[in-house]
Short mmCIF file of C-alpha atoms in Angstrom, two decimals:
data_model
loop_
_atom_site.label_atom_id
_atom_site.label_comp_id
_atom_site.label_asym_id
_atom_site.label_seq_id
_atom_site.Cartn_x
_atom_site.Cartn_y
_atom_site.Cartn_z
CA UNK A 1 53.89 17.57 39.40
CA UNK A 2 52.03 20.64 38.85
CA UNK A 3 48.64 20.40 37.73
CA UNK A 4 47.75 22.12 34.67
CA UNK A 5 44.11 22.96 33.16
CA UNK A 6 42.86 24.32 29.50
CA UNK A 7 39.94 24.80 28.17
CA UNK A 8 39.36 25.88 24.08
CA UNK A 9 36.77 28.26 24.30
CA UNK A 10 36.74 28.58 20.61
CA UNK A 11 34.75 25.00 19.73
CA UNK A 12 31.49 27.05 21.70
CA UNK A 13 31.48 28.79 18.22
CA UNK A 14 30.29 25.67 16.75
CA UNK A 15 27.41 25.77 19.28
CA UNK A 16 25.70 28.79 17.70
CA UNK A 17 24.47 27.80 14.20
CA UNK A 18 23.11 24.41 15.35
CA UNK A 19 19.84 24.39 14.48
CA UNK A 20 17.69 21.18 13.46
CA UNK A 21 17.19 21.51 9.29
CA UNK A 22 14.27 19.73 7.43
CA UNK A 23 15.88 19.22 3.86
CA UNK A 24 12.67 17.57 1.86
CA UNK A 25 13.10 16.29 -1.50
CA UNK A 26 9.90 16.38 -4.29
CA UNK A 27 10.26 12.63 -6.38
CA UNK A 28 7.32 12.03 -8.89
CA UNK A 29 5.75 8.38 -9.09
CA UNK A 30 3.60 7.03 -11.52
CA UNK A 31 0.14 4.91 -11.03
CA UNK A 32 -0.45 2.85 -14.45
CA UNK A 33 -3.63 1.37 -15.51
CA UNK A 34 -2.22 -1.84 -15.91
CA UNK A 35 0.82 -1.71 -13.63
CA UNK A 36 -0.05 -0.13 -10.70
CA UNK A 37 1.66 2.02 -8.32
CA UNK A 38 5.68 2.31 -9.17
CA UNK A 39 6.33 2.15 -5.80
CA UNK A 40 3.34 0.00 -3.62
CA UNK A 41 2.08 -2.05 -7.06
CA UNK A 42 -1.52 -1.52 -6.02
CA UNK A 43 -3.73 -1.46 -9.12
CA UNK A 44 -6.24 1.04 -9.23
CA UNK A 45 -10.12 0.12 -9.09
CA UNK A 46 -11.76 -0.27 -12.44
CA UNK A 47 -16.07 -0.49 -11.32
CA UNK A 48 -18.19 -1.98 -12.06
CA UNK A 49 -15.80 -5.24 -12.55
CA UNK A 50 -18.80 -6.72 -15.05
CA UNK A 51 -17.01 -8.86 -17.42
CA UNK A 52 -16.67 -6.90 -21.00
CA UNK A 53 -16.85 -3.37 -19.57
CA UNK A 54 -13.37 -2.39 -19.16
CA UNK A 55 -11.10 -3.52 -21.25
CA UNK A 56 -7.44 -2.78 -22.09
CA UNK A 57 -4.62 -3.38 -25.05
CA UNK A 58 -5.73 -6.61 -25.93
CA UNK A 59 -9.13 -5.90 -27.02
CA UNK A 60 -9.78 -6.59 -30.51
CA UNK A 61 -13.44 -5.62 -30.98
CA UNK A 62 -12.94 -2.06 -29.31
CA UNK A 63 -14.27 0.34 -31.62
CA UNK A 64 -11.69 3.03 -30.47
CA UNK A 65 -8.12 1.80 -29.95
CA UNK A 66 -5.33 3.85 -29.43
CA UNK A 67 -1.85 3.72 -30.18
CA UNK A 68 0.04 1.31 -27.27
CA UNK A 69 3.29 3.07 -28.60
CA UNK A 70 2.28 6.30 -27.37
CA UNK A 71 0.60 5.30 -24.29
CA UNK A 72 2.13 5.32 -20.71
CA UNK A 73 4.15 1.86 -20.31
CA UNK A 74 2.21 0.74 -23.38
CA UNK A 75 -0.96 0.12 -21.46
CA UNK A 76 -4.58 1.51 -21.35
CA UNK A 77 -7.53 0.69 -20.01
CA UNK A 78 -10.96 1.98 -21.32
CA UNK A 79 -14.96 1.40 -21.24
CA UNK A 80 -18.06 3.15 -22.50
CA UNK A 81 -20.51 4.40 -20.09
CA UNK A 82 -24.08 3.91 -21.11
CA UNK A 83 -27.12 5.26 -19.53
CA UNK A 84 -28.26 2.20 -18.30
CA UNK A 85 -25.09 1.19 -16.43
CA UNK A 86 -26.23 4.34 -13.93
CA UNK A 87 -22.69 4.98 -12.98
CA UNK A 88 -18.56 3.56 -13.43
CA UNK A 89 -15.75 4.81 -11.94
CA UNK A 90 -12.02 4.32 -11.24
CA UNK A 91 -10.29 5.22 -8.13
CA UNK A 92 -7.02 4.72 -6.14
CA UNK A 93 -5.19 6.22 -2.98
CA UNK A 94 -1.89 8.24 -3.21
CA UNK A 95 -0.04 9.76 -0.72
CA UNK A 96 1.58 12.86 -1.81
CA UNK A 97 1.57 16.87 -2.56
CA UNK A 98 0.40 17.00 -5.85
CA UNK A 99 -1.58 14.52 -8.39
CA UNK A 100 -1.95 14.45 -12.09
CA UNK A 101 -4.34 11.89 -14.37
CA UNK A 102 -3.98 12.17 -17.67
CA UNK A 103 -6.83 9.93 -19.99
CA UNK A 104 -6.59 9.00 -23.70
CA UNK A 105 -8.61 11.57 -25.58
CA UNK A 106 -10.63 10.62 -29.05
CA UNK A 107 -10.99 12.76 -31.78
CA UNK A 108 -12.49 10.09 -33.76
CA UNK A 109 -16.24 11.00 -34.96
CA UNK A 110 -18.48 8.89 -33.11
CA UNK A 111 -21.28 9.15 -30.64
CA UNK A 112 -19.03 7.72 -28.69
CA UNK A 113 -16.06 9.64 -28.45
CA UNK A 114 -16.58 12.22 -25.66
CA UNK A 115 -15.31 11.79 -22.68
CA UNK A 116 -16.16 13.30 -19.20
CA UNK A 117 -15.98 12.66 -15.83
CA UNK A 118 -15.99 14.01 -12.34
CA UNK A 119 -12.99 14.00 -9.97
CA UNK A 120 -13.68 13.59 -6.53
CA UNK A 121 -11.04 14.13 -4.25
CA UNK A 122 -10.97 13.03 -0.21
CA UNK A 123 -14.77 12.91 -1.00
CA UNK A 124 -14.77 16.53 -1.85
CA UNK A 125 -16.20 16.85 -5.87
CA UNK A 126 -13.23 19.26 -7.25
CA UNK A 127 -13.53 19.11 -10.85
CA UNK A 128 -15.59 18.08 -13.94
CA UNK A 129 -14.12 17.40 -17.09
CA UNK A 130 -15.61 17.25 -20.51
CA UNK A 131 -14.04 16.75 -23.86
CA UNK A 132 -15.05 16.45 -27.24
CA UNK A 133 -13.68 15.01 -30.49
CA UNK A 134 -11.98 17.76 -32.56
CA UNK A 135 -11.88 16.86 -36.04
CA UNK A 136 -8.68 19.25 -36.58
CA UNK A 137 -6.27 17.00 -34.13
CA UNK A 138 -4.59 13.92 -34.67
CA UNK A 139 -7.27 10.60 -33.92
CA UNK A 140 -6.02 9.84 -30.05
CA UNK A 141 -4.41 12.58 -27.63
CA UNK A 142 -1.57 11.56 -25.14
CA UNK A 143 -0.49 12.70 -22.25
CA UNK A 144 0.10 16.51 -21.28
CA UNK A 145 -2.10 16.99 -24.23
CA UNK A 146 -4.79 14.82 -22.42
CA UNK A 147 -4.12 16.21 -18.98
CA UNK A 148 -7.87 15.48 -17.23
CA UNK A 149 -7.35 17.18 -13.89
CA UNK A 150 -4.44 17.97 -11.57
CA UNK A 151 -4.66 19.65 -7.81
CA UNK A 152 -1.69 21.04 -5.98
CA UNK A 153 -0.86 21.91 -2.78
CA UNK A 154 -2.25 19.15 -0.89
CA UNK A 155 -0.76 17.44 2.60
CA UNK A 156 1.60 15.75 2.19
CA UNK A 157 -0.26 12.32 3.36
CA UNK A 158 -2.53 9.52 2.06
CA UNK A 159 -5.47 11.05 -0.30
CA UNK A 160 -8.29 9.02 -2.25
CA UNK A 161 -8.89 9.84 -5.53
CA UNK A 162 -12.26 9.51 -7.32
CA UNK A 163 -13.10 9.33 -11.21
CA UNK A 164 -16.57 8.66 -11.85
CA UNK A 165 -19.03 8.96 -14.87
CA UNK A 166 -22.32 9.05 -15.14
CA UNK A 167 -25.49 10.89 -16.86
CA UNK A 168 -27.57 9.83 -19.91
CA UNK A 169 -25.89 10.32 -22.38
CA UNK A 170 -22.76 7.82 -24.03
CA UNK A 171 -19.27 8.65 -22.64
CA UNK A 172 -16.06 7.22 -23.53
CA UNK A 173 -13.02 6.99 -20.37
CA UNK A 174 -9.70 5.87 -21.56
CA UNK A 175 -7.68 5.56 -18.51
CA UNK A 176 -4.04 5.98 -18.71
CA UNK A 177 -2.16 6.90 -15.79
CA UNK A 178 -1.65 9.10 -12.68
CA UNK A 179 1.27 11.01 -11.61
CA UNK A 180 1.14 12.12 -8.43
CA UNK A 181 4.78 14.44 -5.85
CA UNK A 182 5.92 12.22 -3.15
CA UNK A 183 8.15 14.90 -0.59
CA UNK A 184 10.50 12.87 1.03
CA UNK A 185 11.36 14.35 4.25
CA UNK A 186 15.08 14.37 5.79
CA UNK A 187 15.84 15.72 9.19
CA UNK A 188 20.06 15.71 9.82
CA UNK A 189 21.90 16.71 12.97
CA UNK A 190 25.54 16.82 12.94
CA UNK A 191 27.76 18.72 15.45
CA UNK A 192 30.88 18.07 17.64
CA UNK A 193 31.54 18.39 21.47
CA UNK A 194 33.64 20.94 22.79
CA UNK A 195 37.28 19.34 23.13
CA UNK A 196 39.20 19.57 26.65
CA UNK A 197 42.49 19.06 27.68
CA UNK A 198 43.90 18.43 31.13
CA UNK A 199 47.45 17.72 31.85
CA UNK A 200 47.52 16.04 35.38
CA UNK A 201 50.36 13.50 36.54
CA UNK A 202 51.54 13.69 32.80
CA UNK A 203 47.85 12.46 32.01
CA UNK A 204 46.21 13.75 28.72
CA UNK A 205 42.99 12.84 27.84
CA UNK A 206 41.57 13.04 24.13
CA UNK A 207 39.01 14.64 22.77
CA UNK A 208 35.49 13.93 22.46
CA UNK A 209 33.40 13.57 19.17
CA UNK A 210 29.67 12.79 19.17
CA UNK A 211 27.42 13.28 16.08
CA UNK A 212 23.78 12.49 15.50
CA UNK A 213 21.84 12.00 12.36
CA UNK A 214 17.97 11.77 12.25
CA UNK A 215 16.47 10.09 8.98
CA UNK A 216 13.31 8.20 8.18
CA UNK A 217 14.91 5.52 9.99
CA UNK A 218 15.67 5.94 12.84
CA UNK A 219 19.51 5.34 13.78
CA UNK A 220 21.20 4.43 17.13
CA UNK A 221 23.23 6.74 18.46
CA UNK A 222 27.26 6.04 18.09
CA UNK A 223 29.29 5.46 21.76
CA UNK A 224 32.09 7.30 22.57
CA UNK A 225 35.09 5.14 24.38
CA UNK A 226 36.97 7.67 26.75
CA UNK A 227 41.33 7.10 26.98
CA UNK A 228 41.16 8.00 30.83
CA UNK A 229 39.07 8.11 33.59
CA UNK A 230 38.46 11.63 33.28
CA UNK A 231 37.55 11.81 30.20
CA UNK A 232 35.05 9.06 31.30
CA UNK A 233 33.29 11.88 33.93
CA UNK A 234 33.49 14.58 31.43
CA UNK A 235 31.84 12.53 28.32
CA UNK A 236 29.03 11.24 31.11
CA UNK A 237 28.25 14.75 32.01
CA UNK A 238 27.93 16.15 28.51
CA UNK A 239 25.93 13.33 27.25
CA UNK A 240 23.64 14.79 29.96
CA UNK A 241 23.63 18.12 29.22
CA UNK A 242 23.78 17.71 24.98
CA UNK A 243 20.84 15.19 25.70
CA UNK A 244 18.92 17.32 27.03
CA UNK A 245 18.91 19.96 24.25
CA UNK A 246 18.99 17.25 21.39
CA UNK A 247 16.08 15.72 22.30
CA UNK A 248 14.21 19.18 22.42
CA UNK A 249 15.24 20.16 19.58
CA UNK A 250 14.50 16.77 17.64
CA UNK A 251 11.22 16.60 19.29
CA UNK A 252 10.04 20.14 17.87
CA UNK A 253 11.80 19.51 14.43
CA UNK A 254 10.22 16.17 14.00
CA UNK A 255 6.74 17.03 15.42
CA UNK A 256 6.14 19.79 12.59
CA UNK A 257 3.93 18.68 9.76
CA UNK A 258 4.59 19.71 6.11
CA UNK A 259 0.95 21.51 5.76
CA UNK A 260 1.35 24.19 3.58
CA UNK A 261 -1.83 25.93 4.95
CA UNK A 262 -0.12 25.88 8.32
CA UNK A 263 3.18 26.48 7.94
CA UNK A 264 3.28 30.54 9.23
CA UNK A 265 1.32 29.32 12.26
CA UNK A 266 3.97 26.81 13.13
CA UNK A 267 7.13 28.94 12.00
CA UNK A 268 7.26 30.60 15.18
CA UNK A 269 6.62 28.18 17.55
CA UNK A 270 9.17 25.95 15.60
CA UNK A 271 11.89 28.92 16.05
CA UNK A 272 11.54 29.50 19.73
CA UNK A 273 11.58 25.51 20.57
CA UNK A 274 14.59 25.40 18.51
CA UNK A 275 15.69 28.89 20.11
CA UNK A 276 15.06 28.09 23.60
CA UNK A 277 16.83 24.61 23.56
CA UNK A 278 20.01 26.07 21.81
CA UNK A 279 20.17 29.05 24.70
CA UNK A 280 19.46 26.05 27.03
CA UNK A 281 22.31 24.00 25.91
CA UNK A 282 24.76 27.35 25.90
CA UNK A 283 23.74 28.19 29.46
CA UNK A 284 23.95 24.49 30.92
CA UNK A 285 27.33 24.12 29.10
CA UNK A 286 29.06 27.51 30.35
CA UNK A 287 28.08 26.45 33.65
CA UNK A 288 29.56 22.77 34.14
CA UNK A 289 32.55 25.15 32.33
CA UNK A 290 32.68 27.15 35.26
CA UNK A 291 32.64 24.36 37.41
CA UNK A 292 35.40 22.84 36.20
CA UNK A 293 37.26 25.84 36.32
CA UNK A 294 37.08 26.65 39.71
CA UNK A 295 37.30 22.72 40.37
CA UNK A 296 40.66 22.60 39.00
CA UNK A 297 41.69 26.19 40.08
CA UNK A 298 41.46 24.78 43.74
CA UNK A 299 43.36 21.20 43.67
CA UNK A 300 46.11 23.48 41.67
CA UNK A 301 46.77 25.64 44.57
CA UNK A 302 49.63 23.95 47.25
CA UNK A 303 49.65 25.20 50.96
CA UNK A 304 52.39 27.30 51.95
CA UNK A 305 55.56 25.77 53.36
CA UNK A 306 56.02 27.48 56.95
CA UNK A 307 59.21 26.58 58.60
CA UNK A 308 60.77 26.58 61.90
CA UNK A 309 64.50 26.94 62.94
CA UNK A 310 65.79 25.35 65.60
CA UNK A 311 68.51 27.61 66.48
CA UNK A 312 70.16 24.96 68.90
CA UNK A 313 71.44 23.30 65.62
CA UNK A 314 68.54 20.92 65.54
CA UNK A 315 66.42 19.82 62.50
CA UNK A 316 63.82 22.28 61.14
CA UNK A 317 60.45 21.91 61.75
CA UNK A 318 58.15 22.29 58.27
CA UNK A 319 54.60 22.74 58.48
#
């Protein structure tokens, strides 16, 4: 039966745009006073933890008490700094971009309705805030319109925020809550296998489909069950070769950090790793191609039939 080889070269088309894509998505989560984190639960630290210094909704000898309807989950907690206390503070991590704290303002007229504080961030002082009362606005302010202090275009990692008063002079804190840009980070690979076809002894095999997908889980890779036993050799040896390249190209795409401060340093190197293992892949493929080619080319060929006569009516001789 003759022997009979094809090859699609049209499937190396899908070769050429596979490159490793971050997709990132920016969610928002909130840290209450009372609640916590939305997502971890973890409360944030109200010091000093003296009995009768902070206190929240259900105090009923606060001189100042705001609105629970128009605070964040209904919840507040708040103190007065005095001189003599030397120093309170509130602090919690976050991991994230971008973080927002917004306080309770009073416009009440008091002594004790200014508020200030300093906002220390990763240990690095970046703000000081200072408000007081305005007897045109309504008694409390809420949220945006008692934004405190917000910084942007951080890593994308675990930070440590730190709100702390202190000074000689009477200062009322009202905290709130925090809101603080999470980027959620999604790395996908998807692509097919070349598909083959070889017609030998009336013997086709089928084609071959592998995809990968990279998340922040990590997932096991799916097996591929050959029909015949060469399609078993041919899915061995490009597991090899698309191994190879894969894992490159996962490595660099998943060893990049989201710094935005570094991000045109990295660019480059990130586009030749992904470059390089893409040419890498082409070359290695076209060449077990070739191979198979020229394999083939040669069992396909027959030897010549030579043939002797016996011309004294005898059988021929075939060689």
């Amino acid at each position: 039966m003759r022997r009979v080889f094809f090859f699609s070269f049209s499937p190396l088309l899908i070769w050429l745009p596979i490159i490793p894509v971050a997709l990132s998505k920016a969610v928002n989560r909130s840290i209450d006073d009372t609640l916590g984190d939305s997502v971890t639960r973890q409360r944030p630290l109200f010091l000093p933890s003296t009995v009768g210094i902070w206190e929240d909704v259900t105090c009923k000898e606060c001189a100042l008490r705001p609105s629970i309807q128009d605070a964040y989950d209904q919840t507040w907690t708040a103190a007065t700094y005095r001189p003599p206390m030397g120093n309170m503070s509130i602090s919690f991590p976050f991991t994230g971009t971008a973080i927002y704290v917004f306080f309770i303002l009073s416009n009440v007229s008091s002594e004790n309705s200014t508020t200030a504080a300093n906002f220390t961030l990763d240990g690095v002082v970046e703000d000081a805030y200072r408000h007081s009362p305005d007897p045109n606005a309504p008694d409390f302010q809420f949220n945006e319109s008692a934004l405190a202090f917000a910084q942007t275009g951080l890593e994308n990692s675990t930070h440590n925020l730190l709100i702390s008063t202190s000074g000689d002079e009477t200062i009322f804190v009202n905290f709130d809550y925090a809101l603080y840009t999470f980027v959620i980070l999604h790395v996908a690979y998807q692509f097919s296998q070349p598909s083959f076809r070889f017609e030998e002894d009336d013997t086709i095999s089928s084609p071959l489909t592998t995809s990968f997908n990279l998340s922040t889980t990590p997932a096991s890779s799916p097996s591929t069950t050959p029909t015949s036993a060469t399609g078993s050799s041919i899915a061995t040896a490009f597991s090899t070769v698309i191994a190879s390249s894969v894992s490159t190209a996962m490595t660099s795409a998943t060893g990049s950090s989201i710094d935005s401060s570094n991000t045109s340093n990295h660019s480059s190197t990130r586009t030749g790793a992904v470059v390089g293992s893409t040419i890498g892949g082409l070359l290695a493929l076209c060449a077990f191609t070739f191979g198979l080619y020229v394999y083939y080319s040669r069992r396909g060929r027959k030897p010549r039939m030579h043939s002797i006569i016996n011309t004294d009516g005898g059988k021929s001789i075939l060689f």
